């Protein structure tokens, strides 16, 4: 490290480029600790502010991560999640199969290629009342009782979840099955469509809107995002065969490890 042909430009850019090349060449591997900032300053004959600016650049690019009290490390690649629009029909098809088969593989396993043993899942339910924004998307009066569901799923070897999910059901539509109000029943075999099926609801279509924005401080912290990484915000509306909105969800997806794939089958002439 330090022997590469460095680009011309500002001092911190030259340092960042040399370290970047070391990482890409495999001389510094994922999980390796970089030399201390003082040692880098001596190696490149530059002051600590210049070295720190170079390290900040690499952190913004997602190549390294700073662990407080420990130093700077080459960042381990995060597991990619490929989210497709075919997942909704896949979930609907599974509603009518045996519970054992539904419980063996869920949407997250399908998206990641992992097994249930690889995953750590959590769910928390809360009864809330619809504010103006929720009333609008769920097509209900303000103050309507809702079931707010918060989900997190992560790989057992990672701390950050794959995404942040907040989902809302209309209490009156699902209350006939008390299990749908109980987060200890999660993970539910087959997911939300299978849950709704227990109270006679069939999902007819799913509408999804995706935007991108900078993360909030809380989102960046929980998803362990590097500086400069955006999030995708997916708002999902499930509509049943009676044209009622039966579930509305907001999913916050980390932009550095999520791929959205949309396949549209076109009618042949």
C-alpha positions as a Python dict, from the first residue, in 0.01 Angstrom:
ca = {
    (1, 'X'): (0, 0, 0),
    (2, 'X'): (131, 345, -86),
    (3, 'X'): (322, 226, -393),
    (4, 'X'): (43, 276, -648),
    (5, 'X'): (56, 545, -914),
    (6, 'X'): (-148, 818, -743),
    (7, 'X'): (-361, 1061, -938),
    (8, 'X'): (-280, 1431, -947),
    (9, 'X'): (-503, 1670, -755),
    (10, 'X'): (-561, 1769, -398),
    (11, 'X'): (-355, 1593, -134),
    (12, 'X'): (-653, 1419, 29),
    (13, 'X'): (-770, 1294, -312),
    (14, 'X'): (-430, 1140, -379),
    (15, 'X'): (-432, 964, -44),
    (16, 'X'): (-789, 842, -96),
    (17, 'X'): (-700, 714, -443),
    (18, 'X'): (-401, 517, -314),
    (19, 'X'): (-607, 354, -38),
    (20, 'X'): (-892, 291, -282),
    (21, 'X'): (-659, 108, -520),
    (22, 'X'): (-528, -104, -233),
    (23, 'X'): (-883, -207, -145),
    (24, 'X'): (-982, -284, -504),
    (25, 'X'): (-661, -478, -564),
    (26, 'X'): (-736, -697, -261),
    (27, 'X'): (-431, -581, -68),
    (28, 'X'): (-676, -460, 195),
    (29, 'X'): (-958, -712, 231),
    (30, 'X'): (-1306, -672, 380),
    (31, 'X'): (-1274, -653, 757),
    (32, 'X'): (-910, -546, 753),
    (33, 'X'): (-818, -256, 975),
    (34, 'X'): (-647, 43, 813),
    (35, 'X'): (-332, 184, 973),
    (36, 'X'): (-392, 443, 1242),
    (37, 'X'): (-448, 799, 1122),
    (38, 'X'): (-116, 909, 1270),
    (39, 'X'): (68, 637, 1077),
    (40, 'X'): (-107, 735, 754),
    (41, 'X'): (-12, 1097, 814),
    (42, 'X'): (351, 994, 851),
    (43, 'X'): (338, 764, 546),
    (44, 'X'): (199, 1032, 318),
    (45, 'X'): (383, 1321, 485),
    (46, 'X'): (58, 1509, 540),
    (47, 'X'): (-128, 1646, 840),
    (48, 'X'): (-406, 1465, 1023),
    (49, 'X'): (-681, 1691, 878),
    (50, 'X'): (-578, 1587, 524),
    (51, 'X'): (-573, 1218, 616),
    (52, 'X'): (-911, 1245, 783),
    (53, 'X'): (-1054, 1414, 475),
    (54, 'X'): (-927, 1125, 261),
    (55, 'X'): (-1080, 870, 499),
    (56, 'X'): (-1409, 1062, 501),
    (57, 'X'): (-1413, 1041, 120),
    (58, 'X'): (-1369, 662, 128),
    (59, 'X'): (-1636, 634, 395),
    (60, 'X'): (-1877, 834, 178),
    (61, 'X'): (-1808, 592, -108),
    (62, 'X'): (-1893, 299, 118),
    (63, 'X'): (-1544, 146, 96),
    (64, 'X'): (-1454, 182, 463),
    (65, 'X'): (-1637, 227, 790),
    (66, 'X'): (-1528, 402, 1107),
    (67, 'X'): (-1585, 206, 1425),
    (68, 'X'): (-1570, 438, 1724),
    (69, 'X'): (-1287, 352, 1955),
    (70, 'X'): (-1145, 92, 1719),
    (71, 'X'): (-1043, 270, 1398),
    (72, 'X'): (-1118, 246, 1026),
    (73, 'X'): (-1195, -85, 858),
    (74, 'X'): (-1252, -200, 502),
    (75, 'X'): (-1625, -242, 477),
    (76, 'X'): (-1761, -591, 427),
    (77, 'X'): (-2002, -612, 130),
    (78, 'X'): (-2363, -614, 246),
    (79, 'X'): (-2597, -886, 125),
    (80, 'X'): (-2790, -768, -181),
    (81, 'X'): (-3169, -790, -171),
    (82, 'X'): (-3345, -811, -508),
    (83, 'X'): (-3707, -702, -472),
    (84, 'X'): (-3931, -787, -768),
    (85, 'X'): (-4294, -707, -842),
    (86, 'X'): (-4354, -1079, -900),
    (87, 'X'): (-4341, -1136, -523),
    (88, 'X'): (-4709, -1035, -483),
    (89, 'X'): (-4849, -1308, -710),
    (90, 'X'): (-4605, -1553, -548),
    (91, 'X'): (-4749, -1462, -207),
    (92, 'X'): (-5106, -1494, -332),
    (93, 'X'): (-5039, -1836, -487),
    (94, 'X'): (-4908, -1956, -151),
    (95, 'X'): (-5224, -1859, 39),
    (96, 'X'): (-5395, -2185, -50),
    (97, 'X'): (-5103, -2424, 8),
    (98, 'X'): (-5044, -2610, 335),
    (99, 'X'): (-4926, -2401, 631),
    (100, 'X'): (-4609, -2610, 665),
    (101, 'X'): (-4503, -2522, 310),
    (102, 'X'): (-4599, -2155, 357),
    (103, 'X'): (-4394, -2139, 672),
    (104, 'X'): (-4083, -2289, 516),
    (105, 'X'): (-4002, -1993, 291),
    (106, 'X'): (-4117, -1631, 305),
    (107, 'X'): (-4078, -1328, 83),
    (108, 'X'): (-3747, -1227, 244),
    (109, 'X'): (-3598, -1569, 182),
    (110, 'X'): (-3718, -1547, -178),
    (111, 'X'): (-3560, -1202, -223),
    (112, 'X'): (-3228, -1290, -61),
    (113, 'X'): (-3179, -1658, -136),
    (114, 'X'): (-3141, -1725, 238),
    (115, 'X'): (-3314, -1980, 458),
    (116, 'X'): (-3516, -1916, 774),
    (117, 'X'): (-3220, -2034, 983),
    (118, 'X'): (-3015, -1747, 838),
    (119, 'X'): (-3260, -1481, 953),
    (120, 'X'): (-3353, -1297, 1270),
    (121, 'X'): (-3708, -1157, 1260),
    (122, 'X'): (-3903, -928, 1491),
    (123, 'X'): (-4251, -776, 1486),
    (124, 'X'): (-4430, -526, 1710),
    (125, 'X'): (-4802, -442, 1690),
    (126, 'X'): (-4968, -128, 1827),
    (127, 'X'): (-5326, -3, 1806),
    (128, 'X'): (-5332, 354, 1671),
    (129, 'X'): (-5585, 595, 1525),
    (130, 'X'): (-5563, 714, 1167),
    (131, 'X'): (-5428, 1066, 1127),
    (132, 'X'): (-5500, 1269, 816),
    (133, 'X'): (-5228, 1110, 603),
    (134, 'X'): (-5316, 752, 696),
    (135, 'X'): (-5688, 818, 660),
    (136, 'X'): (-5627, 935, 304),
    (137, 'X'): (-5422, 635, 187),
    (138, 'X'): (-5646, 382, 365),
    (139, 'X'): (-5970, 559, 252),
    (140, 'X'): (-6112, 573, 605),
    (141, 'X'): (-6227, 857, 834),
    (142, 'X'): (-5971, 1030, 1054),
    (143, 'X'): (-5964, 856, 1392),
    (144, 'X'): (-6037, 507, 1256),
    (145, 'X'): (-5873, 238, 1470),
    (146, 'X'): (-5576, 75, 1295),
    (147, 'X'): (-5324, -198, 1368),
    (148, 'X'): (-4974, -59, 1318),
    (149, 'X'): (-4717, -332, 1253),
    (150, 'X'): (-4342, -274, 1259),
    (151, 'X'): (-4118, -543, 1110),
    (152, 'X'): (-3743, -598, 1105),
    (153, 'X'): (-3553, -883, 941),
    (154, 'X'): (-3176, -918, 933),
    (155, 'X'): (-2910, -1176, 856),
    (156, 'X'): (-2799, -1345, 1177),
    (157, 'X'): (-2438, -1238, 1106),
    (158, 'X'): (-2525, -870, 1052),
    (159, 'X'): (-2660, -602, 1285),
    (160, 'X'): (-2851, -391, 1033),
    (161, 'X'): (-3192, -506, 902),
    (162, 'X'): (-3257, -547, 530),
    (163, 'X'): (-3517, -269, 545),
    (164, 'X'): (-3753, -85, 778),
    (165, 'X'): (-4120, -182, 742),
    (166, 'X'): (-4425, -11, 889),
    (167, 'X'): (-4762, -157, 789),
    (168, 'X'): (-5123, -65, 872),
    (169, 'X'): (-5437, -280, 878),
    (170, 'X'): (-5790, -153, 947),
    (171, 'X'): (-5881, -296, 1288),
    (172, 'X'): (-6246, -354, 1204),
    (173, 'X'): (-6159, -564, 898),
    (174, 'X'): (-5930, -806, 1083),
    (175, 'X'): (-6061, -812, 1443),
    (176, 'X'): (-6271, -1125, 1382),
    (177, 'X'): (-5947, -1321, 1401),
    (178, 'X'): (-5774, -1224, 1730),
    (179, 'X'): (-5448, -1380, 1604),
    (180, 'X'): (-5418, -1093, 1357),
    (181, 'X'): (-5393, -852, 1651),
    (182, 'X'): (-5120, -1052, 1825),
    (183, 'X'): (-4756, -995, 1728),
    (184, 'X'): (-4650, -1314, 1908),
    (185, 'X'): (-4807, -1504, 1617),
    (186, 'X'): (-4539, -1365, 1385),
    (187, 'X'): (-4380, -1463, 1157),
    (188, 'X'): (-4708, -1565, 996),
    (189, 'X'): (-4677, -1846, 738),
    (190, 'X'): (-4739, -1684, 400),
    (191, 'X'): (-4733, -1323, 520),
    (192, 'X'): (-5002, -1058, 500),
    (193, 'X'): (-5205, -1208, 217),
    (194, 'X'): (-5239, -1531, 411),
    (195, 'X'): (-5336, -1334, 722),
    (196, 'X'): (-5607, -1147, 533),
    (197, 'X'): (-5735, -1473, 383),
    (198, 'X'): (-5828, -1594, 734),
    (199, 'X'): (-6090, -1316, 754),
    (200, 'X'): (-6220, -1370, 402),
    (201, 'X'): (-6020, -1100, 226),
    (202, 'X'): (-5870, -1165, -117),
    (203, 'X'): (-5615, -913, -247),
    (204, 'X'): (-5699, -810, -603),
    (205, 'X'): (-5406, -580, -681),
    (206, 'X'): (-5104, -413, -527),
    (207, 'X'): (-4994, -59, -609),
    (208, 'X'): (-4637, 47, -532),
    (209, 'X'): (-4483, 393, -546),
    (210, 'X'): (-4107, 436, -513),
    (211, 'X'): (-3920, 757, -440),
    (212, 'X'): (-3566, 827, -319),
    (213, 'X'): (-3439, 1071, -57),
    (214, 'X'): (-3163, 1118, 199),
    (215, 'X'): (-3222, 909, 512),
    (216, 'X'): (-3323, 1057, 843),
    (217, 'X'): (-3066, 1032, 1121),
    (218, 'X'): (-3259, 744, 1278),
    (219, 'X'): (-3284, 554, 947),
    (220, 'X'): (-2914, 598, 870),
    (221, 'X'): (-2822, 477, 1219),
    (222, 'X'): (-3045, 168, 1216),
    (223, 'X'): (-2958, 68, 858),
    (224, 'X'): (-2589, 148, 918),
    (225, 'X'): (-2568, 365, 608),
    (226, 'X'): (-2248, 534, 498),
    (227, 'X'): (-2251, 910, 453),
    (228, 'X'): (-2410, 1003, 120),
    (229, 'X'): (-2612, 681, 72),
    (230, 'X'): (-2978, 745, -10),
    (231, 'X'): (-3280, 535, 77),
    (232, 'X'): (-3562, 420, -147),
    (233, 'X'): (-3908, 473, 0),
    (234, 'X'): (-4161, 217, -119),
    (235, 'X'): (-4527, 282, -39),
    (236, 'X'): (-4739, -29, -98),
    (237, 'X'): (-5118, -28, -115),
    (238, 'X'): (-5305, -361, -117),
    (239, 'X'): (-5661, -344, -255),
    (240, 'X'): (-5908, -630, -224),
    (241, 'X'): (-6170, -766, -464),
    (242, 'X'): (-6429, -526, -312),
    (243, 'X'): (-6201, -232, -402),
    (244, 'X'): (-6115, -162, -37),
    (245, 'X'): (-5766, -71, 78),
    (246, 'X'): (-5685, -353, 319),
    (247, 'X'): (-5317, -287, 389),
    (248, 'X'): (-5086, 12, 348),
    (249, 'X'): (-4715, -21, 408),
    (250, 'X'): (-4408, 199, 392),
    (251, 'X'): (-4079, 21, 337),
    (252, 'X'): (-3748, 207, 375),
    (253, 'X'): (-3487, 33, 160),
    (254, 'X'): (-3111, 106, 185),
    (255, 'X'): (-2987, 229, -151),
    (256, 'X'): (-2648, 59, -122),
    (257, 'X'): (-2781, -296, -101),
    (258, 'X'): (-3125, -304, -261),
    (259, 'X'): (-3207, -375, -624),
    (260, 'X'): (-3563, -320, -748),
    (261, 'X'): (-3644, -541, -1047),
    (262, 'X'): (-3966, -493, -1243),
    (263, 'X'): (-4071, -749, -1504),
    (264, 'X'): (-4377, -674, -1716),
    (265, 'X'): (-4512, -951, -1938),
    (266, 'X'): (-4645, -793, -2258),
    (267, 'X'): (-4935, -935, -2456),
    (268, 'X'): (-4818, -1079, -2788),
    (269, 'X'): (-4970, -962, -3113),
}
